Structures are given as structure tokens and as C-alpha cells.
Amino acid sequence: MAIKFKRVNYIYQGMDGTPFRALKDINLTIEEKGEFITLIGETGSGKSTLVQHMNALIKPTSGQVEIYGIKIEETKKKSSKIKLNPLRQKIGLVFQFPDYQLFEETVERDIMFGPMNFGISKEEAKKRAKEVIQLVGLETGYLERSPFNLSGGEKKRVSIAGILAMEPDILVLDEPTSGLDPKGRDELLELFLSIHNKLNNTVLIITHDMNTVYQYASRVLVMNDGNLVFDGKPIDLFASPKLSSWNLDKPDLIDLCDKLSERLNITFENYPKDLEKVVARIKAGYHE
Amino acid sequence: MNNIIIGQYIPGTSYLYKLDPRSKILSLVLLMVATFVLDTMTGMLIFLGAMVILLLSGKISITRVLNGLKPIFVLLMFTFTFQALFVTTGTLYIDEILHFNYYTITASLLVFLTWFFSKKYIKYSILYFLLMIVSIILVLIYLPQGTDFASTPLQIYQGGVEGALFIMMRLIIIVTLSTILTLTTKPTDLTLGLEKLLKPLKIIKISSEEIALIISIALRYIPTLLDEANKIMLAQASRGVDFKEGKLKDKIVQIVSLLVPMFIISFKRSDELANAMEARNFVPGQRRTRLHVLLWHKLDSYTVLLSSLVFVFVIVITVIR
Ligand SMILES: Nc1ncnc2c1ncn2[C@@H]1O[C@H](COP(=O)(O)OP(=O)(O)OP(=O)(O)O)[C@@H](O)[C@H]1O
Ligand SMILES: [Mg+2]
């Protein structure tokens, strides 16, 4: 087990001193291998706060996060001697907004920044930059461009490339597909899936898109008002009666299947994962 | 960053909150000038007493104001030390010799180390620091003496102590006054009051509306920028930037990695803000109505009157002396 949350609470101190409980008693375990997790929940439910605990960017106000055996907790002593940087290399976190991290003159140097901070040589970092820029679907010509003149989607890809170049064991992405066109979104999701398949590494994606959850995830976490309210298989989530009370809805395919069985009495034994199967079932039903 | 309370409004209901910002600003200016002019110890003490009464009657927590004084604590210590050591008028209070020998230096080091390792368990860190300094001085003066390899006289005169206390009190009063203003007045009201008070500057072609607009936008964005800086630091930390450590060369890279995104985001924001304002047909300096109109009550007149009286009184007394 790579990451373990034990009764984690997190309280934001607002500017005017009013406390805000962003995480409430979170218990959670994430394995190093074999999981493709999606984290969903309405805006402001604490998703970003939760993932920032996973590479020790913020420390729990109470409770404990254990990352690769290293216990992270709120200590009164300021001089805790734990080295956090190795953890941040192992667990790569891509932030929600690329503007927060791009700062170098060229895209290439920005991608090299992360690996070089973790002691990778310049040549090796250059090599990785060239690889990952193609992985995220940009041509190598982009390496020479300034990161500030890129479009929102391109910036997003560069910021993802910057983390991929660190070659983390676990990849955590905060809304990696927001602001991308449908084709770009699917390409990136396929990329994450292929990384996951190739090395069997765990990938965690925050998303607002139920289709992503349904199509890709092996496990889904649901946040609601600072609580972790669901942790299990996507298929069980979408069968849950509480779904709408968490302000979530069903993926298009499940919606379609439900409507079909409701209106046309075409029933499904278990929900199919692609449209072709639905079509086939309808055809079969039509001939009956 | 959280203990800078100058410029932070805390909601409340006492009479200080009900006053018009114009009368508060006017009184603040009058009283500040009076504090600068005032040059007797009794006067200062009376002012300090009045300050406490003001805080108590206005239901402002004194610890909050003391916290506000923290940022200028270093400045206070400096002025105090320099005044106390280098002014040599009046009668001699303390005339001792600081001995530097193996005993005293080891003992001082011990005191320092005890302080250093126990300070995180003590709540009143500033008092504890003072205690440490005083103990070291006592050790240097009184410990059984071997052979000194260096010594300096420590002489403190009445004039020095009084001067130091005087300057400290003056600083404390001024900071407290401005803290009262900013604690009890919303930034928007503050700028509105300023705008109204600076109206006469129109004669020399300075538009008070524009000044007020600039101030209020700046105030509005300070918390946002702090928040943003925090997020950028987190984003860079997850790429291996350790803001707490590093050699000078690393430090420079760290700061660049923070500042560049800050600038980019700020420019973007100001661009967006300008567009949004233009889209709503905003023209600076144009006459417009207000949602909140400032109202001048009787209490305001009394406040300004009282402050003016204090001001005139102090001036007259000082001139006569
Ligand atoms: N720096 C901060 N100071 C105070 N409150 C904060 C801060 N950051 C977040 N919050 C609050 O904590 C709550 C959770 O925020 P978080 O960013 O984790 O939400 P989220 O689930 O990621 O939302 P989104 O889907 O919009 O990204 C929000 O209500 C937010 O207002
Ligand atoms: Mg978020």
C-alpha cells in the first residue's frame, strides 16, 4: 500500500481567520500498482485538497497520511526532519491550473525543471522532454516556444508533460481534461490508460465527467462536502440511489440503457461499456 | 502572513464602527500629528491611557492590537537599545562592566542554548526572548570572575531610558491609532472616505476618484494575490522546489519560479478586470450614484471636535513651553 489516510481532517484558515473544514475524517488506501482511480464530487467538495495531501504538499490538521511508509502529520515541532522531496518525485501531482506552474522561457526548460530538481542530469532531462512532449500530443516544435503564448489546452498538456518527465510511480491529475476539446480529452485519457497499462502504475484522475469514470476507472471515489461518501466500483456507484443527492448524474451510456429498458422494454443483463454493444442489443431486440 | 492585521477589518458593532470613515480619518490625522508634537512624559502617559480607554470602550480586543504590533517589534527593540545605550544625559542609572571571560561566555552560551531549544514550548516567545537577553547581560556582569580577555562598560543614563520609553510609546500610540481605524472600517468605506476628503485636490487637477479607485482595487487584490502565491508555491513544490532549503543559487531559481507566474497571473487578471469594467461602461471620474452613502451623524461632529481640541491643546502647550 502506497498511500494511506487515517482519519484525516483538514481545516483552511480563511483570510479573516474563520476556519473552514475542507476534509472530514477521511480514511482511504491507495495501492502503488494496478489501480485506475477517478475522484469526483461537486465543486468545492474538497477534491483538490484531498490530492494535495497525497504528496505531502499540505499536512493534515489532524489524523495521519502515510506515504510509502513515511508518516505525515501535523507536528507542533517546526523542525521535522522528514525529507519530502523524494515523495514528491514518487507521486507526481499535476495541478488544476497550468498558470500556477509554467515559468521558464521555453517549454523544453519548463518540462526539464521538475526532473532536474530531483537530480536528473541535463542531457537525460532533455531527452525526457522530447519524449513526453510527443506523449501529450504536441509536436517537438513546441519545445522551443514560450509557455505563455500557448492556448489553454496546450498549456495544460505542457504542465502534464512537466510531471510525466519526472517519471513518478503514481500519477495524480487534478482535472487534466478540463478545457480540452473532445478529441484532445480522449487522447489524453488514452495516454493515461496506456501509461497505466504499460507499467501497471496507479493513476488517479479528478474529473467532472461521468463518462470518463464509467469508461476508464476501476475504482471511483466520491467527495461530498468534505466527506468521502463513496469508494468502490463505478458500476455500483451508478446503481446507488444516493447518486443525485451528491449532485452527480449517470454516464450517457447507462442513461441510454435505462431509457431503453424503461420506454422500449429492451433490458440489459449488465451495462455495456461501448455503444456498439447497445446497438447490437437493440438490433437483437428489434428482431425478436 | 496571518498576523499582519494592519488593513484588516474585523466585523463588530461598537460605536467605533458606527462612526463615519471621514470623521475617523480626520481624527486619526489630528491625533497622529498631536502625538508627534507632544514632548512630555506625562502627556504621553495620558495619551496611552486614553488609547486603552478607547480600545476598551470600543470593544476591541487588546491582544489583537498587540498582535498587530508584532511586525514592528524588531524596530521597537532597535530604537530602544540605541537610545538606551547612546544617550548620555541625566543621572547615571546603571554603571556596570560586562566581563568577557571563559566562565561568563560559557554561561551565556548555556543560557542561549537553553532558550534556543526550549523556545518552541513557551507561549510568550517575545517575553521569553527578552528574558534570555536580560539573563545573558546579568551573567556577563555578575558571574565570578576569572581573567577577562575583554570587557566593556555598560552605562545607562536616565535620559537614555526616558528617551527610549518615549519613542516606544509614540510608536505604539501611532500604530494603535491606525490599527483602530483599519480594524473598524471596511476597506471600501475607507477609500470612499478618502475620496471624499481628497475632493479639494481637484483644484490642482488630481482626481480623488481615481486615487480611491486605485487604492480600492489594490486592497481588493492583496488577499487574492497572497492566495495565488500560496498555490503557486504548492504547484512548484510538487515539482521538487523546496522553498525552505537550498543554496543561494537554488533560492534565486525558487524565487523566479514564484514571481514569474505571479506576474503573468496578475497581468492576466488586470486585463480581465479592465475588460469587465469597460463592458459595464465604466468611465473613471464620471459622476455616479452610490449603493452605500456615507452619513454624517452628531457623533461624528463630536469626535472631530474632540480630536481638534486635543490637537489644539497639545500645540498650545508645546508652544508655551
Ligand atoms: N486557500 C484556501 N483558503 C480557504 N479556503 C479554501 C482554500 N482552498 C480551498 N478552500 C475551500 O475548501 C473547499 C474545498 O476546496 P477544493 O479546492 O478542494 O475543492 P474542489 O473539490 O477541488 O473543487 P473544484 O471542483 O472546483 O476544483 C472549498 O469550499 C474552498 O472554498
Ligand atoms: Mg479542484
XYZ file of C-alpha atoms and ligand atoms in Angstrom:
641
model
C 0.000 0.000 0.000
C 1.466 3.302 -1.113
C -0.787 5.953 0.364
C -2.916 5.605 3.450
C -5.202 8.213 5.010
C -6.145 7.685 8.650
C -8.932 9.888 9.995
C -7.633 12.899 8.132
C -9.136 16.308 8.774
C -8.061 19.482 7.093
C -9.043 22.989 8.072
C -8.366 26.050 5.916
C -7.756 29.239 7.821
C -9.519 31.959 5.870
C -8.058 35.437 5.448
C -10.340 36.828 8.127
C -9.473 33.994 10.492
C -12.634 31.964 10.040
C -11.814 28.262 9.832
C -13.248 26.112 7.050
C -13.351 22.319 7.314
C -12.413 21.097 3.863
C -11.794 17.448 4.752
C -13.692 15.499 7.387
C -12.401 12.214 8.814
C -11.074 10.744 5.595
C -9.998 7.093 5.619
C -8.542 5.827 2.367
C -5.933 3.447 0.999
C -4.341 3.634 -2.428
C -2.125 0.889 -3.835
C 1.002 1.554 -5.823
C 0.067 -0.821 -8.616
C -2.909 -1.672 -10.685
C -5.482 0.979 -9.886
C -7.087 3.434 -12.246
C -8.983 5.722 -9.914
C -11.261 8.629 -10.610
C -12.135 11.160 -7.937
C -15.379 13.038 -8.422
C -17.631 15.351 -6.460
C -19.252 18.716 -6.831
C -17.283 21.961 -6.963
C -15.774 22.849 -3.612
C -16.227 19.378 -2.142
C -12.526 19.071 -1.293
C -11.083 17.048 -4.179
C -8.075 19.253 -4.791
C -7.443 19.491 -1.059
C -7.504 15.709 -0.792
C -4.974 15.081 -3.550
C -2.612 17.736 -2.218
C -2.244 15.535 0.839
C -1.065 12.667 -1.332
C 2.379 14.092 -1.964
C 2.638 15.916 1.355
C 2.116 19.385 -0.074
C -0.189 20.099 2.824
C -0.281 18.333 6.159
C -3.475 17.119 7.792
C -4.781 19.333 10.588
C -5.474 16.130 12.489
C -5.088 12.483 11.599
C -2.306 10.986 9.578
C -1.301 10.386 5.984
C 1.182 7.614 5.374
C 3.075 7.786 2.091
C 5.414 4.905 1.293
C 5.742 4.217 4.999
C 6.529 7.816 5.917
C 4.026 9.254 8.338
C 2.898 12.796 7.650
C 1.057 14.511 10.465
C 0.657 17.949 11.926
C 3.589 18.263 14.291
C 3.953 21.064 16.778
C 7.689 20.965 16.306
C 8.588 23.024 13.294
C 11.831 21.255 12.569
C 10.531 17.880 11.457
C 13.393 16.271 9.665
C 11.377 14.316 7.111
C 12.602 14.763 3.573
C 9.507 15.349 1.481
C 11.099 15.790 -1.905
C 11.600 12.078 -2.645
C 7.880 11.564 -2.011
C 7.015 14.265 -4.493
C 9.062 12.575 -7.138
C 7.338 9.259 -6.495
C 3.864 10.749 -6.543
C 3.531 13.171 -9.416
C 0.767 15.718 -8.969
C -0.476 17.807 -11.878
C -2.269 20.918 -10.692
C -5.664 22.067 -11.829
C -4.434 25.330 -13.348
C -1.300 25.260 -15.531
C -0.737 29.001 -14.985
C 0.449 28.210 -11.484
C 3.499 26.328 -12.607
C 4.740 27.490 -16.023
C 7.558 29.981 -15.669
C 10.559 29.150 -17.850
C 11.443 30.811 -21.137
C 10.799 27.748 -23.249
C 8.509 24.788 -22.971
C 11.537 22.499 -23.014
C 13.156 24.136 -19.997
C 9.870 24.098 -18.141
C 9.496 20.367 -18.688
C 13.125 19.826 -17.642
C 12.628 21.815 -14.438
C 10.951 19.039 -12.448
C 13.337 16.180 -13.313
C 16.394 18.369 -12.736
C 15.124 19.317 -9.284
C 15.205 15.634 -8.478
C 18.803 15.299 -9.560
C 18.395 14.072 -13.153
C 21.206 15.198 -15.457
C 20.606 17.896 -18.033
C 21.064 15.583 -21.016
C 18.692 12.992 -19.590
C 16.119 15.693 -18.804
C 16.375 16.997 -22.368
C 15.818 13.514 -23.700
C 12.775 13.049 -21.481
C 11.356 16.421 -22.533
C 11.485 15.327 -26.152
C 9.699 12.076 -25.317
C 6.942 13.425 -23.122
C 6.039 16.369 -25.350
C 5.105 13.855 -28.020
C 3.299 11.680 -25.499
C 0.976 14.533 -24.562
C 0.197 15.101 -28.224
C 2.298 18.130 -29.112
C 4.960 18.271 -31.826
C 8.612 18.650 -30.863
C 8.492 22.130 -32.414
C 6.648 23.264 -29.297
C 9.768 22.712 -27.203
C 11.260 25.981 -28.402
C 8.141 28.067 -27.819
C 7.413 30.247 -24.819
C 4.915 28.592 -22.478
C 2.992 31.857 -22.130
C 1.897 32.140 -25.737
C 0.175 28.787 -25.767
C -3.553 28.198 -25.740
C -5.197 26.950 -22.559
C -5.287 23.361 -23.773
C -1.664 23.455 -24.902
C -0.577 24.876 -21.547
C -2.415 22.051 -19.858
C -0.568 19.492 -21.943
C 2.781 21.116 -21.189
C 2.065 21.097 -17.463
C 1.194 17.406 -17.665
C 4.375 16.745 -19.639
C 6.341 18.500 -16.887
C 5.133 15.946 -14.361
C 5.372 12.920 -16.685
C 9.049 13.783 -17.221
C 9.623 13.194 -13.520
C 8.607 9.554 -14.130
C 6.535 9.240 -10.963
C 5.343 5.884 -9.637
C 1.851 7.165 -9.033
C 0.314 9.801 -11.257
C -2.271 12.150 -9.763
C -4.022 14.589 -12.081
C -6.312 17.397 -10.972
C -8.869 17.857 -13.747
C -6.417 17.126 -16.554
C -9.065 17.232 -19.255
C -10.900 20.434 -18.373
C -10.607 22.995 -21.132
C -9.723 20.458 -23.791
C -11.643 19.648 -26.933
C -13.329 16.195 -27.014
C -10.650 14.683 -29.230
C -7.831 16.054 -27.092
C -9.588 14.827 -23.969
C -9.935 11.302 -25.317
C -6.312 11.287 -26.499
C -5.049 12.299 -23.068
C -7.232 9.771 -21.287
C -5.929 7.074 -23.625
C -2.415 8.259 -22.787
C -3.029 7.875 -19.066
C -4.574 4.489 -19.682
C -1.574 3.374 -21.744
C 0.840 4.563 -19.036
C -1.250 2.641 -16.566
C -1.296 -0.471 -18.767
C 2.375 -0.399 -19.665
C 3.805 -0.123 -16.146
C 0.691 -1.142 -14.221
C 1.143 2.055 -12.179
C -1.725 3.594 -10.298
C -3.301 6.651 -11.889
C -5.727 8.958 -10.090
C -7.755 11.481 -12.042
C -10.065 14.176 -10.752
C -12.862 14.763 -13.196
C -16.369 16.085 -13.575
C -17.129 13.814 -16.494
C -19.151 10.704 -15.616
C -18.320 9.081 -18.961
C -14.641 9.150 -18.042
C -15.465 7.496 -14.750
C -17.514 4.814 -16.418
C -15.228 4.121 -19.369
C -11.845 4.153 -17.675
C -11.956 3.777 -13.908
C -11.518 0.566 -11.968
C -12.363 2.423 -8.778
C -14.158 5.654 -8.045
C -14.034 7.958 -5.027
C -16.792 10.473 -4.372
C -16.312 13.569 -2.248
C -19.260 15.471 -0.874
C -18.919 18.467 1.402
C -15.536 17.316 2.724
C -16.627 13.718 3.304
C -15.533 10.702 1.333
C -19.002 9.284 0.684
C -18.267 6.528 -1.802
C -15.306 4.278 -2.519
C -15.891 1.386 -4.882
C -16.608 0.248 -8.408
C -18.136 2.726 -10.882
C -20.924 0.330 -11.719
C -22.001 0.199 -8.069
C -21.843 3.969 -7.817
C -24.184 4.493 -10.741
C -26.634 1.980 -9.319
C -26.655 3.828 -5.995
C -29.886 5.654 -5.140
C -27.884 8.432 -3.486
C -26.269 9.462 -6.766
C -28.348 12.557 -7.331
C -28.083 13.655 -3.706
C -24.337 14.004 -4.316
C -25.121 16.201 -7.322
C -23.824 13.607 -9.749
C -25.535 12.093 -12.748
C -25.279 8.923 -14.791
C -22.943 8.470 -17.749
C -24.562 8.742 -21.167
C -24.407 5.025 -21.864
C -26.094 3.973 -18.637
C -28.652 6.705 -19.114
C -29.365 5.394 -22.585
C -29.694 1.809 -21.387
C -32.043 2.834 -18.593
C -34.232 4.802 -21.002
C -34.284 1.876 -23.435
C -35.422 -0.567 -20.821
C -37.949 1.899 -19.449
C -39.533 3.014 -22.710
C -38.915 0.165 -25.150
C -38.503 -2.657 -22.715
C -35.072 -3.519 -24.067
C -33.285 -4.808 -20.999
C -29.585 -5.363 -20.371
C -28.095 -8.057 -18.235
C -25.213 -5.834 -17.317
C -24.426 -2.404 -18.598
C -22.268 -2.413 -21.754
C -19.169 -0.221 -21.951
C -19.412 0.845 -25.552
C -22.093 1.994 -27.882
C -21.652 -0.873 -30.342
C -22.899 -3.360 -27.787
C -26.001 -1.279 -27.204
C -26.656 -1.141 -30.911
C -26.239 -4.891 -31.156
C -28.672 -5.414 -28.301
C -31.223 -3.101 -29.903
C -30.900 -4.963 -33.178
C -31.436 -8.232 -31.378
C -34.458 -6.804 -29.599
C -35.822 -5.462 -32.890
C -35.730 -8.887 -34.498
C -37.445 -10.612 -31.603
C 1.466 36.162 6.887
C -1.555 35.866 9.100
C -0.506 38.230 11.858
C -0.395 41.366 9.735
C -3.621 42.925 10.909
C -2.987 46.450 9.700
C -5.518 46.774 6.927
C -7.806 44.050 8.118
C -11.376 44.698 9.000
C -13.000 42.679 11.755
C -16.775 42.977 11.978
C -18.210 44.463 15.149
C -20.933 46.713 16.456
C -19.406 49.225 18.869
C -19.594 52.995 18.379
C -16.234 52.960 16.600
C -17.926 51.025 13.835
C -20.829 53.431 13.598
C -18.621 56.448 13.019
C -18.326 57.838 9.519
C -14.986 56.958 7.903
C -14.389 60.644 7.164
C -14.533 61.592 10.810
C -12.333 58.651 11.718
C -9.677 59.560 9.156
C -9.741 63.226 10.173
C -9.423 62.368 13.858
C -6.644 59.909 13.120
C -4.625 62.566 11.298
C -5.199 65.148 14.032
C -4.267 62.760 16.836
C -1.217 61.446 15.000
C 0.155 64.937 14.487
C -0.586 65.682 18.144
C 1.342 62.544 19.173
C 4.316 63.667 17.123
C 4.259 67.150 18.581
C 3.746 66.045 22.176
C 7.010 66.091 24.105
C 6.263 65.489 27.772
C 6.269 62.157 29.520
C 3.031 62.904 31.392
C 1.369 63.820 28.107
C 2.451 60.539 26.556
C 1.161 58.578 29.547
C -2.196 60.355 29.342
C -2.359 59.551 25.629
C -1.537 55.933 26.285
C -4.253 55.785 28.941
C -6.729 57.376 26.550
C -5.768 54.756 23.971
C -6.576 51.929 26.402
C -9.919 53.548 27.268
C -10.667 53.895 23.553
C -9.924 50.219 22.949
C -11.939 49.050 25.961
C -14.954 51.245 25.277
C -14.834 50.354 21.590
C -14.808 46.629 22.487
C -11.619 45.981 20.546
C -9.580 43.125 21.900
C -6.266 44.454 23.172
C -4.480 41.225 22.297
C -5.446 41.789 18.665
C -3.810 45.190 18.702
C -0.751 43.788 20.466
C -0.533 41.157 17.751
C -0.616 43.996 15.249
C 2.420 45.459 16.979
C 4.434 42.291 16.422
C 5.737 43.256 12.976
C 7.277 46.455 14.372
C 8.655 44.696 17.441
C 12.153 44.478 15.940
C 12.062 48.180 15.158
C 10.970 48.912 18.734
C 13.822 46.822 20.146
C 16.352 48.595 17.953
C 15.272 52.105 18.853
C 15.114 51.163 22.498
C 18.614 49.661 22.555
C 20.202 52.518 20.650
C 18.509 55.202 22.714
C 19.324 53.471 25.980
C 22.967 52.867 25.142
C 23.992 56.030 23.374
C 22.145 58.875 25.048
C 24.251 60.107 27.943
C 22.248 62.858 29.595
C 20.709 62.961 33.070
C 21.819 60.949 36.058
C 23.621 57.660 35.674
C 21.260 54.726 36.407
C 23.377 51.692 35.758
C 27.142 51.643 35.755
C 28.466 48.135 35.403
C 31.133 46.338 33.445
C 30.439 43.477 31.047
C 33.114 40.839 31.587
C 34.056 38.502 28.815
C 35.971 35.504 30.116
C 35.651 31.752 29.808
C 33.139 31.488 32.656
C 30.785 34.174 31.502
C 30.938 33.207 27.852
C 30.241 29.548 28.579
C 27.400 30.515 30.883
C 25.910 32.876 28.303
C 26.128 30.175 25.699
C 24.330 27.817 28.065
C 21.591 30.374 28.599
C 21.312 30.894 24.864
C 21.135 27.182 24.128
C 18.503 26.625 26.816
C 16.464 29.381 25.239
C 17.028 28.052 21.743
C 15.886 24.527 22.499
C 13.028 25.366 24.835
C 11.545 28.308 22.958
C 9.119 26.233 20.952
C 7.416 25.051 24.132
C 6.915 28.549 25.534
C 3.867 30.509 24.526
C 5.039 34.088 25.025
C 8.003 33.942 22.685
C 8.806 37.657 22.791
C 8.851 37.842 26.588
C 10.931 34.705 26.680
C 13.407 36.245 24.247
C 13.707 39.346 26.436
C 14.248 37.137 29.476
C 17.093 35.407 27.638
C 18.769 38.716 26.747
C 18.439 40.039 30.290
C 19.848 36.828 31.788
C 22.857 36.956 29.487
C 23.549 40.543 30.482
C 23.233 39.627 34.162
C 25.607 36.712 33.665
C 28.125 38.936 31.927
C 28.005 41.406 34.811
C 27.850 39.304 37.958
C 29.386 35.884 37.397
C 32.520 35.110 39.485
C 35.390 36.490 37.543
C 38.468 34.837 36.189
C 40.760 36.803 33.988
C 38.870 38.813 31.445
C 40.182 38.912 27.964
C 37.807 41.718 27.116
C 35.380 43.954 28.887
C 33.187 46.909 28.068
C 31.419 49.282 30.403
C 27.637 49.235 30.380
C 26.336 52.655 31.301
C 22.721 53.620 31.119
C 21.588 57.138 31.853
C 18.221 58.487 32.857
C 17.990 60.451 29.614
C 18.562 57.337 27.553
C 15.894 55.286 29.288
C 13.383 58.101 29.153
C 14.101 58.817 25.515
C 13.762 55.160 24.653
C 10.474 54.786 26.528
C 9.248 57.960 24.908
C 9.906 56.855 21.355
C 8.457 53.443 22.065
C 5.263 54.920 23.422
C 4.991 57.264 20.469
C 5.335 54.392 18.004
C 2.879 52.249 19.939
C 0.282 55.017 20.052
C 0.578 55.730 16.344
C 0.346 52.090 15.319
C -2.572 51.527 17.699
C -4.417 54.521 16.271
C -4.080 53.349 12.702
C -4.928 49.798 13.731
C -8.147 51.043 15.338
C -9.060 52.770 12.092
C -8.402 49.772 9.876
C -9.887 47.246 12.291
C -13.178 49.073 12.494
C -13.560 50.401 8.955
C -14.214 48.347 5.849
C -11.566 48.995 3.179
C -14.305 50.115 0.805
C -15.585 52.669 3.328
C -12.039 53.770 3.970
C -11.369 54.535 0.337
C -14.749 56.187 -0.049
C -13.975 58.418 2.917
C -10.564 59.199 1.483
C -12.116 60.019 -1.854
C -14.479 62.495 -0.225
C -11.746 64.059 1.899
C -9.385 64.457 -1.059
C -12.040 66.124 -3.223
C -10.439 69.568 -2.813
C -7.354 68.288 -4.662
C -9.369 68.815 -7.836
C -8.082 72.370 -7.839
C -4.610 71.081 -8.633
C -6.002 68.638 -11.204
C -5.689 65.482 -9.128
C -8.770 63.313 -9.325
C -9.596 61.871 -5.927
C -11.923 59.336 -7.553
C -9.091 57.781 -9.495
C -6.854 57.627 -6.449
C -9.660 55.988 -4.496
C -10.288 53.543 -7.336
C -6.627 52.555 -7.491
C -6.480 52.067 -3.733
C -9.633 50.015 -3.565
C -8.589 47.760 -6.427
C -5.178 47.254 -4.835
C -6.781 46.427 -1.475
C -9.229 44.080 -3.126
C -6.439 42.102 -4.749
C -3.993 41.757 -1.855
C -5.694 38.672 -0.363
C -6.204 37.224 -3.828
C -2.541 37.604 -4.649
C -1.449 36.070 -1.338
C -3.735 33.148 -2.039
C -2.330 32.831 -5.539
C 1.264 32.944 -4.289
C 0.432 30.132 -1.928
C -0.993 27.993 -4.721
C 1.990 28.641 -6.983
C 4.345 27.599 -4.203
C 2.438 24.340 -3.821
C 2.486 23.707 -7.566
C 6.236 24.283 -7.727
C 6.820 22.253 -4.578
C 5.239 19.287 -6.285
C 7.893 19.663 -8.982
C 10.611 19.385 -6.380
C 11.162 23.018 -5.404
C 11.935 23.062 -1.699
C 11.181 26.621 -0.631
C 12.558 26.040 2.828
C 16.000 24.885 1.818
C 18.621 25.359 -0.810
C 21.771 27.304 -1.539
C 21.744 30.849 -2.851
C 21.669 29.689 -6.453
C 18.654 27.468 -5.749
C 16.984 30.283 -3.859
C 17.126 32.501 -6.937
C 15.513 29.825 -9.089
C 12.878 29.298 -6.400
C 12.001 32.967 -6.306
C 11.882 33.209 -10.095
C 9.599 30.172 -10.219
C 7.266 32.002 -7.847
C 7.455 35.513 -9.274
C 7.043 34.775 -12.973
C 3.676 33.013 -12.584
C 2.636 35.753 -10.116
C 3.278 38.457 -12.706
C 1.661 36.531 -15.517
C -1.444 35.875 -13.437
C -1.617 39.479 -12.206
C -1.362 40.905 -15.715
C -3.996 38.498 -16.900
C -6.253 39.468 -14.012
C -5.854 43.194 -14.532
C -6.582 42.723 -18.210
C -9.742 40.812 -17.410
C -10.768 43.360 -14.812
C -10.272 46.234 -17.231
C -12.358 44.441 -19.838
C -15.098 43.680 -17.338
C -15.210 47.295 -16.225
C -15.305 48.557 -19.769
C -18.026 46.086 -20.660
C -20.115 47.716 -17.955
C -19.412 51.133 -19.382
C -17.212 52.316 -16.550
C -15.655 55.736 -17.099
C -13.297 56.942 -14.386
C -14.204 60.272 -12.846
C -17.760 60.171 -14.160
C -20.426 61.114 -11.651
C -22.225 58.097 -10.345
C -24.564 57.213 -7.544
C -23.555 55.002 -4.644
C -25.116 51.937 -3.139
C -23.854 52.943 0.286
C -23.978 56.640 1.010
C -21.870 57.987 3.828
C -23.935 59.572 6.574
C -22.548 62.183 8.940
C -24.087 61.930 12.419
C -23.855 64.071 15.507
C -21.370 61.609 16.990
C -19.042 62.303 14.069
C -19.106 66.023 14.708
C -18.329 65.412 18.380
C -15.447 63.088 17.517
C -13.821 65.550 15.146
C -14.429 68.364 17.606
C -12.825 66.439 20.447
C -9.811 65.450 18.351
C -9.388 69.047 17.190
C -9.500 70.206 20.816
C -6.814 67.700 21.790
C -4.776 68.785 18.787
C -5.017 72.491 19.562
C -4.384 71.883 23.253
C -1.210 69.905 22.579
C 0.064 72.523 20.114
C -0.613 75.369 22.529
C 1.047 73.579 25.456
C 4.108 72.740 23.407
C 4.451 76.268 22.077
C 4.093 77.790 25.553
C 6.763 75.519 26.986
N -6.625 28.513 0.360
C -7.874 28.343 0.819
N -8.331 29.079 1.865
C -9.568 28.906 2.345
N -10.446 28.039 1.856
C -10.078 27.272 0.815
C -8.769 27.387 0.240
N -8.686 26.499 -0.779
C -9.870 25.887 -0.836
N -10.709 26.334 0.113
C -12.084 25.871 0.353
O -12.069 24.473 0.590
C -13.103 23.829 -0.113
C -12.552 22.701 -0.944
O -11.738 23.230 -1.950
P -11.114 22.327 -3.108
O -10.258 23.219 -3.943
O -10.501 21.140 -2.502
O -12.424 21.932 -3.924
P -12.553 21.034 -5.227
O -13.396 19.867 -4.861
O -11.222 20.777 -5.805
O -13.392 21.992 -6.193
P -13.274 22.179 -7.800
O -14.081 21.067 -8.425
O -13.930 23.495 -8.045
O -11.834 22.158 -8.169
C -13.800 24.901 -0.934
O -15.048 25.168 -0.339
C -12.916 26.096 -0.882
O -13.699 27.257 -0.754
Mg -10.191 21.457 -7.503
